Amino acid sequence: MRLLHTSDWHLGRSLFNLSLLEDQAAVLADIVEIARDYRPHALIVAGDLYDRAVPPPEAVDLLDDILSRLILDLELHVVLLAGNHDSPERLGFAARLLERNRLHIAAARSPIRIIPLEDEHGPFEIAAISYLDPAEAREFLDRNDLHDHDAALQALIAQARTLLQAHRVVLTTHAFVQGGATSDSERPLTVGGAGFVSPECFDGSDFVALGHLHRAQSVGNRPIHYSGAPLKFSFGEVGQPKSVSCIEIDARGESHIRLLPLSPPRELHCLQGSFEELYRNVPDGVRRDDLISITLLDKHPVLDAMNRLRERYPNLLQLSQPALVEVPSGGVRPPEPTRLSDQELFADFFQQVAGRPLDDAERAELLAALAEFHRQEKHS
Ligand SMILES: [Mn+2]
């Protein structure tokens, strides 16, 4: 059995207000070419197809084009599931009709979908489970005892098992497995908590193809694998190679993973140096269109640094000069705003206006308001 595993396309995402759509179109075109050569039995996209519940029209058009090439031109089976960024209702549109044409979508009405396939060793099944938070899992399974992500996913997998027939099974879903390494560009699954699931909840599957973490990795010594996103979405991911995973599973269910690298047309770089150095010499390996973050090491203010550096680096998106950040009397440098979560950012703001930190009741109120905001955003 051969599978191509990818996830977290986040179509419609931008980086400091610069749309990444052309970069996404290029790496997805590369994935289509890889699929043409590799001829998998199925291609799995394990959630977060879109970056937000209501994606921009260009993102919908890109997904339509890529799926058409995979399914109509290459005649592949494609398995999609809704991640925490997707609107399940929108992604699940026409799922029952599309199923007849090799497009299998786990979302909305059908969060669990079993896809029966066959290879030279006989039948196997892919069980796809869309991302459901504990409240959604309670509603779908009509149970009121599922209080965290681990319990919810265990119950969903148990439900999927009642539908399985083949003895070789690949499970795919969107979850944060304990022990997985995060990146700067994932949105936590719970406000103020991690939303972990334990690796043990996947026991009994021959292979587990996951989405959510944007770094390619296998977790522990089980066959639990994150393909990672096909593209870097933050400067914190510079140096993190991006790839699509080719999975071979033999007759006994042993899996072998190969990561095929993907390179977008525009690379991300974090540069550091004095204004003079960076203005005079563009470092080796940095191309004109690349997306750039610069940390200036100058001790004195540099006049109009952003605009002048943009003559050399038109896509300079982030510029900082640590020596000029005022260090408050306590001697602690404030953290970089882009690295703060929503609740940290608000707590910081509150401290500045109110002159005291949030108390426990206020913090709980804030977490509830943020959770409600994300819930409304997803179902808007
Ligand atoms: Mn994601």
PDB file of C-alpha atoms in Angstrom, residues 75-265:
ATOM      1  CA  GLU A  75      -7.520   9.221 -10.975  1.00  0.00           C
ATOM      2  CA  LEU A  76      -6.395   9.103  -7.352  1.00  0.00           C
ATOM      3  CA  HIS A  77      -8.468   8.642  -4.229  1.00  0.00           C
ATOM      4  CA  VAL A  78      -8.164  11.772  -2.068  1.00  0.00           C
ATOM      5  CA  VAL A  79      -9.056  11.809   1.625  1.00  0.00           C
ATOM      6  CA  LEU A  80      -9.768  15.169   3.308  1.00  0.00           C
ATOM      7  CA  LEU A  81     -10.804  15.922   6.859  1.00  0.00           C
ATOM      8  CA  ALA A  82     -11.720  19.145   8.632  1.00  0.00           C
ATOM      9  CA  GLY A  83      -9.052  20.535  10.983  1.00  0.00           C
ATOM     10  CA  ASN A  84      -9.506  23.109  13.715  1.00  0.00           C
ATOM     11  CA  HIS A  85      -9.214  25.971  11.211  1.00  0.00           C
ATOM     12  CA  ASP A  86     -11.791  24.618   8.740  1.00  0.00           C
ATOM     13  CA  SER A  87     -15.524  25.162   8.825  1.00  0.00           C
ATOM     14  CA  PRO A  88     -16.771  21.544   8.845  1.00  0.00           C
ATOM     15  CA  GLU A  89     -20.068  22.473   7.182  1.00  0.00           C
ATOM     16  CA  ARG A  90     -18.395  24.291   4.312  1.00  0.00           C
ATOM     17  CA  LEU A  91     -15.657  21.709   3.800  1.00  0.00           C
ATOM     18  CA  GLY A  92     -18.255  18.927   3.988  1.00  0.00           C
ATOM     19  CA  PHE A  93     -20.435  20.365   1.220  1.00  0.00           C
ATOM     20  CA  ALA A  94     -21.539  17.640  -1.229  1.00  0.00           C
ATOM     21  CA  ALA A  95     -19.408  15.031   0.570  1.00  0.00           C
ATOM     22  CA  ARG A  96     -21.856  12.197  -0.189  1.00  0.00           C
ATOM     23  CA  LEU A  97     -21.926  13.084  -3.886  1.00  0.00           C
ATOM     24  CA  LEU A  98     -18.161  13.520  -4.140  1.00  0.00           C
ATOM     25  CA  GLU A  99     -17.482  10.189  -2.448  1.00  0.00           C
ATOM     26  CA  ARG A 100     -18.621   8.488  -5.664  1.00  0.00           C
ATOM     27  CA  ASN A 101     -15.856  10.325  -7.478  1.00  0.00           C
ATOM     28  CA  ARG A 102     -12.951   9.293  -5.238  1.00  0.00           C
ATOM     29  CA  LEU A 103     -13.086  12.415  -3.045  1.00  0.00           C
ATOM     30  CA  HIS A 104     -13.642  11.309   0.556  1.00  0.00           C
ATOM     31  CA  ILE A 105     -14.360  14.105   3.047  1.00  0.00           C
ATOM     32  CA  ALA A 106     -14.721  13.576   6.797  1.00  0.00           C
ATOM     33  CA  ALA A 107     -16.545  16.673   8.095  1.00  0.00           C
ATOM     34  CA  ALA A 108     -19.864  18.026   9.342  1.00  0.00           C
ATOM     35  CA  ARG A 109     -22.590  15.327   9.108  1.00  0.00           C
ATOM     36  CA  SER A 110     -20.017  12.577   8.623  1.00  0.00           C
ATOM     37  CA  PRO A 111     -17.046  13.283  10.904  1.00  0.00           C
ATOM     38  CA  ILE A 112     -16.040   9.633  10.614  1.00  0.00           C
ATOM     39  CA  ARG A 113     -15.545   8.161   7.170  1.00  0.00           C
ATOM     40  CA  ILE A 114     -14.275   4.684   6.323  1.00  0.00           C
ATOM     41  CA  ILE A 115     -12.669   4.355   2.892  1.00  0.00           C
ATOM     42  CA  PRO A 116     -12.283   0.747   1.671  1.00  0.00           C
ATOM     43  CA  LEU A 117      -9.366   0.294  -0.747  1.00  0.00           C
ATOM     44  CA  GLU A 118      -7.280  -2.549  -2.066  1.00  0.00           C
ATOM     45  CA  ASP A 119      -3.637  -3.228  -2.885  1.00  0.00           C
ATOM     46  CA  GLU A 120      -1.698  -6.277  -4.103  1.00  0.00           C
ATOM     47  CA  HIS A 121      -2.008  -7.856  -0.613  1.00  0.00           C
ATOM     48  CA  GLY A 122      -5.783  -7.487  -0.396  1.00  0.00           C
ATOM     49  CA  PRO A 123      -8.211  -5.060   1.201  1.00  0.00           C
ATOM     50  CA  PHE A 124      -7.308  -2.262   3.603  1.00  0.00           C
ATOM     51  CA  GLU A 125      -9.259   0.654   5.051  1.00  0.00           C
ATOM     52  CA  ILE A 126      -8.561   4.293   5.797  1.00  0.00           C
ATOM     53  CA  ALA A 127     -10.529   5.608   8.772  1.00  0.00           C
ATOM     54  CA  ALA A 128     -10.712   9.411   8.568  1.00  0.00           C
ATOM     55  CA  ILE A 129     -11.916  11.356  11.612  1.00  0.00           C
ATOM     56  CA  SER A 130     -12.437  15.107  11.391  1.00  0.00           C
ATOM     57  CA  TYR A 131     -11.344  17.385  14.227  1.00  0.00           C
ATOM     58  CA  LEU A 132     -14.054  17.625  16.891  1.00  0.00           C
ATOM     59  CA  ASP A 133     -13.534  19.455  20.159  1.00  0.00           C
ATOM     60  CA  PRO A 134     -14.871  17.713  23.304  1.00  0.00           C
ATOM     61  CA  ALA A 135     -18.229  19.562  23.150  1.00  0.00           C
ATOM     62  CA  GLU A 136     -18.731  18.602  19.486  1.00  0.00           C
ATOM     63  CA  ALA A 137     -17.753  14.984  20.222  1.00  0.00           C
ATOM     64  CA  ARG A 138     -20.283  14.856  23.093  1.00  0.00           C
ATOM     65  CA  GLU A 139     -22.987  16.055  20.759  1.00  0.00           C
ATOM     66  CA  PHE A 140     -22.074  13.759  17.862  1.00  0.00           C
ATOM     67  CA  LEU A 141     -21.746  10.620  20.011  1.00  0.00           C
ATOM     68  CA  ASP A 142     -24.585  11.629  22.337  1.00  0.00           C
ATOM     69  CA  ARG A 143     -22.431  11.143  25.425  1.00  0.00           C
ATOM     70  CA  ASN A 144     -21.897  13.592  28.254  1.00  0.00           C
ATOM     71  CA  ASP A 145     -18.767  12.062  29.797  1.00  0.00           C
ATOM     72  CA  LEU A 146     -16.203  13.323  27.254  1.00  0.00           C
ATOM     73  CA  HIS A 147     -14.461  16.199  29.006  1.00  0.00           C
ATOM     74  CA  ASP A 148     -11.117  16.500  27.248  1.00  0.00           C
ATOM     75  CA  HIS A 149      -9.551  15.925  23.852  1.00  0.00           C
ATOM     76  CA  ASP A 150      -8.095  12.562  24.836  1.00  0.00           C
ATOM     77  CA  ALA A 151     -11.438  11.119  25.985  1.00  0.00           C
ATOM     78  CA  ALA A 152     -13.184  12.600  22.924  1.00  0.00           C
ATOM     79  CA  LEU A 153     -10.742  11.127  20.422  1.00  0.00           C
ATOM     80  CA  GLN A 154     -10.705   7.736  22.161  1.00  0.00           C
ATOM     81  CA  ALA A 155     -14.493   7.600  21.888  1.00  0.00           C
ATOM     82  CA  LEU A 156     -14.428   8.664  18.220  1.00  0.00           C
ATOM     83  CA  ILE A 157     -11.821   6.012  17.391  1.00  0.00           C
ATOM     84  CA  ALA A 158     -13.878   3.372  19.249  1.00  0.00           C
ATOM     85  CA  GLN A 159     -16.874   4.437  17.142  1.00  0.00           C
ATOM     86  CA  ALA A 160     -14.798   4.189  13.943  1.00  0.00           C
ATOM     87  CA  ARG A 161     -13.647   0.673  14.920  1.00  0.00           C
ATOM     88  CA  THR A 162     -17.247  -0.561  14.973  1.00  0.00           C
ATOM     89  CA  LEU A 163     -17.370   0.307  11.242  1.00  0.00           C
ATOM     90  CA  LEU A 164     -14.079  -1.307  10.202  1.00  0.00           C
ATOM     91  CA  GLN A 165     -13.816  -4.661   8.430  1.00  0.00           C
ATOM     92  CA  ALA A 166     -10.350  -5.006   6.906  1.00  0.00           C
ATOM     93  CA  HIS A 167      -7.527  -6.123   9.155  1.00  0.00           C
ATOM     94  CA  ARG A 168      -5.106  -3.508   7.819  1.00  0.00           C
ATOM     95  CA  VAL A 169      -6.139  -0.026   8.921  1.00  0.00           C
ATOM     96  CA  VAL A 170      -4.709   3.448   8.441  1.00  0.00           C
ATOM     97  CA  LEU A 171      -6.176   6.069  10.731  1.00  0.00           C
ATOM     98  CA  THR A 172      -6.063   9.763   9.894  1.00  0.00           C
ATOM     99  CA  THR A 173      -7.161  12.720  12.011  1.00  0.00           C
ATOM    100  CA  HIS A 174      -6.206  16.181  13.280  1.00  0.00           C
ATOM    101  CA  ALA A 175      -4.901  16.156  16.851  1.00  0.00           C
ATOM    102  CA  PHE A 176      -2.070  17.183  19.159  1.00  0.00           C
ATOM    103  CA  VAL A 177      -0.353  14.020  20.377  1.00  0.00           C
ATOM    104  CA  GLN A 178       1.573  14.338  23.604  1.00  0.00           C
ATOM    105  CA  GLY A 179       5.285  14.354  22.814  1.00  0.00           C
ATOM    106  CA  GLY A 180       4.885  16.122  19.459  1.00  0.00           C
ATOM    107  CA  ALA A 181       7.027  19.209  18.740  1.00  0.00           C
ATOM    108  CA  THR A 182       5.158  22.446  18.016  1.00  0.00           C
ATOM    109  CA  SER A 183       6.052  25.368  15.726  1.00  0.00           C
ATOM    110  CA  ASP A 184       5.175  29.070  15.936  1.00  0.00           C
ATOM    111  CA  SER A 185       2.344  28.857  13.429  1.00  0.00           C
ATOM    112  CA  GLU A 186      -0.171  26.429  14.977  1.00  0.00           C
ATOM    113  CA  ARG A 187      -3.186  27.730  16.822  1.00  0.00           C
ATOM    114  CA  PRO A 188      -3.560  25.831  20.129  1.00  0.00           C
ATOM    115  CA  LEU A 189      -6.601  23.525  20.181  1.00  0.00           C
ATOM    116  CA  THR A 190      -7.810  24.896  23.500  1.00  0.00           C
ATOM    117  CA  VAL A 191      -7.629  28.406  24.873  1.00  0.00           C
ATOM    118  CA  GLY A 192      -5.303  28.313  27.875  1.00  0.00           C
ATOM    119  CA  GLY A 193      -4.488  24.588  27.538  1.00  0.00           C
ATOM    120  CA  ALA A 194      -2.817  22.162  25.205  1.00  0.00           C
ATOM    121  CA  GLY A 195      -5.611  19.808  24.136  1.00  0.00           C
ATOM    122  CA  PHE A 196      -3.270  16.797  24.162  1.00  0.00           C
ATOM    123  CA  VAL A 197      -4.233  13.268  23.266  1.00  0.00           C
ATOM    124  CA  SER A 198      -2.122  10.311  24.417  1.00  0.00           C
ATOM    125  CA  PRO A 199      -0.258   8.205  21.825  1.00  0.00           C
ATOM    126  CA  GLU A 200      -1.913   5.079  23.289  1.00  0.00           C
ATOM    127  CA  CYS A 201      -5.317   6.073  21.942  1.00  0.00           C
ATOM    128  CA  PHE A 202      -4.116   5.050  18.451  1.00  0.00           C
ATOM    129  CA  ASP A 203      -3.105   1.507  19.426  1.00  0.00           C
ATOM    130  CA  GLY A 204      -4.453  -1.041  16.976  1.00  0.00           C
ATOM    131  CA  SER A 205      -3.891   1.018  13.802  1.00  0.00           C
ATOM    132  CA  ASP A 206      -1.138  -0.014  11.401  1.00  0.00           C
ATOM    133  CA  PHE A 207      -0.364   3.598  10.616  1.00  0.00           C
ATOM    134  CA  VAL A 208      -1.609   6.957  11.903  1.00  0.00           C
ATOM    135  CA  ALA A 209      -1.424   9.947   9.513  1.00  0.00           C
ATOM    136  CA  LEU A 210      -1.888  13.146  11.493  1.00  0.00           C
ATOM    137  CA  GLY A 211      -2.341  16.842  10.901  1.00  0.00           C
ATOM    138  CA  HIS A 212      -2.082  19.846  13.244  1.00  0.00           C
ATOM    139  CA  LEU A 213       1.641  20.115  14.020  1.00  0.00           C
ATOM    140  CA  HIS A 214       3.417  21.980  11.234  1.00  0.00           C
ATOM    141  CA  ARG A 215       6.782  20.235  11.641  1.00  0.00           C
ATOM    142  CA  ALA A 216       7.227  16.821   9.949  1.00  0.00           C
ATOM    143  CA  GLN A 217       7.843  14.226  12.661  1.00  0.00           C
ATOM    144  CA  SER A 218       7.019  10.793  13.985  1.00  0.00           C
ATOM    145  CA  VAL A 219       5.999  10.596  17.644  1.00  0.00           C
ATOM    146  CA  GLY A 220       7.553   8.001  19.967  1.00  0.00           C
ATOM    147  CA  ASN A 221       8.185   4.529  18.636  1.00  0.00           C
ATOM    148  CA  ARG A 222       4.665   3.952  17.362  1.00  0.00           C
ATOM    149  CA  PRO A 223       3.784   4.470  13.665  1.00  0.00           C
ATOM    150  CA  ILE A 224       2.277   7.884  14.466  1.00  0.00           C
ATOM    151  CA  HIS A 225       3.331  10.448  11.896  1.00  0.00           C
ATOM    152  CA  TYR A 226       2.846  14.150  11.191  1.00  0.00           C
ATOM    153  CA  SER A 227       3.562  15.099   7.574  1.00  0.00           C
ATOM    154  CA  GLY A 228       3.841  18.749   8.658  1.00  0.00           C
ATOM    155  CA  ALA A 229       2.714  21.698   6.552  1.00  0.00           C
ATOM    156  CA  PRO A 230       4.052  21.969   2.970  1.00  0.00           C
ATOM    157  CA  LEU A 231       5.276  25.514   3.598  1.00  0.00           C
ATOM    158  CA  LYS A 232       6.740  27.644   6.394  1.00  0.00           C
ATOM    159  CA  PHE A 233       4.137  29.979   7.900  1.00  0.00           C
ATOM    160  CA  SER A 234       6.359  31.820  10.395  1.00  0.00           C
ATOM    161  CA  PHE A 235       9.939  33.048  10.683  1.00  0.00           C
ATOM    162  CA  GLY A 236      10.281  30.662  13.627  1.00  0.00           C
ATOM    163  CA  GLU A 237      10.250  27.815  11.065  1.00  0.00           C
ATOM    164  CA  VAL A 238      13.358  28.993   9.191  1.00  0.00           C
ATOM    165  CA  GLY A 239      15.677  26.000   9.062  1.00  0.00           C
ATOM    166  CA  GLN A 240      12.755  23.576   9.328  1.00  0.00           C
ATOM    167  CA  PRO A 241      12.582  21.575   6.085  1.00  0.00           C
ATOM    168  CA  LYS A 242       9.105  21.073   4.616  1.00  0.00           C
ATOM    169  CA  SER A 243       8.021  17.950   2.804  1.00  0.00           C
ATOM    170  CA  VAL A 244       5.287  15.557   1.781  1.00  0.00           C
ATOM    171  CA  SER A 245       5.432  12.043   3.265  1.00  0.00           C
ATOM    172  CA  CYS A 246       5.455   8.886   1.132  1.00  0.00           C
ATOM    173  CA  ILE A 247       4.262   5.934   3.162  1.00  0.00           C
ATOM    174  CA  GLU A 248       4.703   2.288   2.131  1.00  0.00           C
ATOM    175  CA  ILE A 249       2.885  -0.333   4.192  1.00  0.00           C
ATOM    176  CA  ASP A 250       3.639  -4.006   3.555  1.00  0.00           C
ATOM    177  CA  ALA A 251       1.463  -7.115   3.861  1.00  0.00           C
ATOM    178  CA  ARG A 252       2.157  -7.403   7.595  1.00  0.00           C
ATOM    179  CA  GLY A 253       1.309  -3.759   8.256  1.00  0.00           C
ATOM    180  CA  GLU A 254       4.933  -2.594   8.702  1.00  0.00           C
ATOM    181  CA  SER A 255       5.309   0.995   7.516  1.00  0.00           C
ATOM    182  CA  HIS A 256       8.215   2.782   5.901  1.00  0.00           C
ATOM    183  CA  ILE A 257       8.218   6.599   5.635  1.00  0.00           C
ATOM    184  CA  ARG A 258      10.109   8.754   3.157  1.00  0.00           C
ATOM    185  CA  LEU A 259      10.002  12.560   3.282  1.00  0.00           C
ATOM    186  CA  LEU A 260      10.134  14.214  -0.138  1.00  0.00           C
ATOM    187  CA  PRO A 261      11.331  17.826   0.224  1.00  0.00           C
ATOM    188  CA  LEU A 262       9.246  20.739  -1.056  1.00  0.00           C
ATOM    189  CA  SER A 263      10.781  24.113  -1.907  1.00  0.00           C
ATOM    190  CA  PRO A 264       8.574  27.126  -2.419  1.00  0.00           C
ATOM    191  CA  PRO A 265       9.553  29.776  -4.980  1.00  0.00           C
TER     192      PRO A 265
END
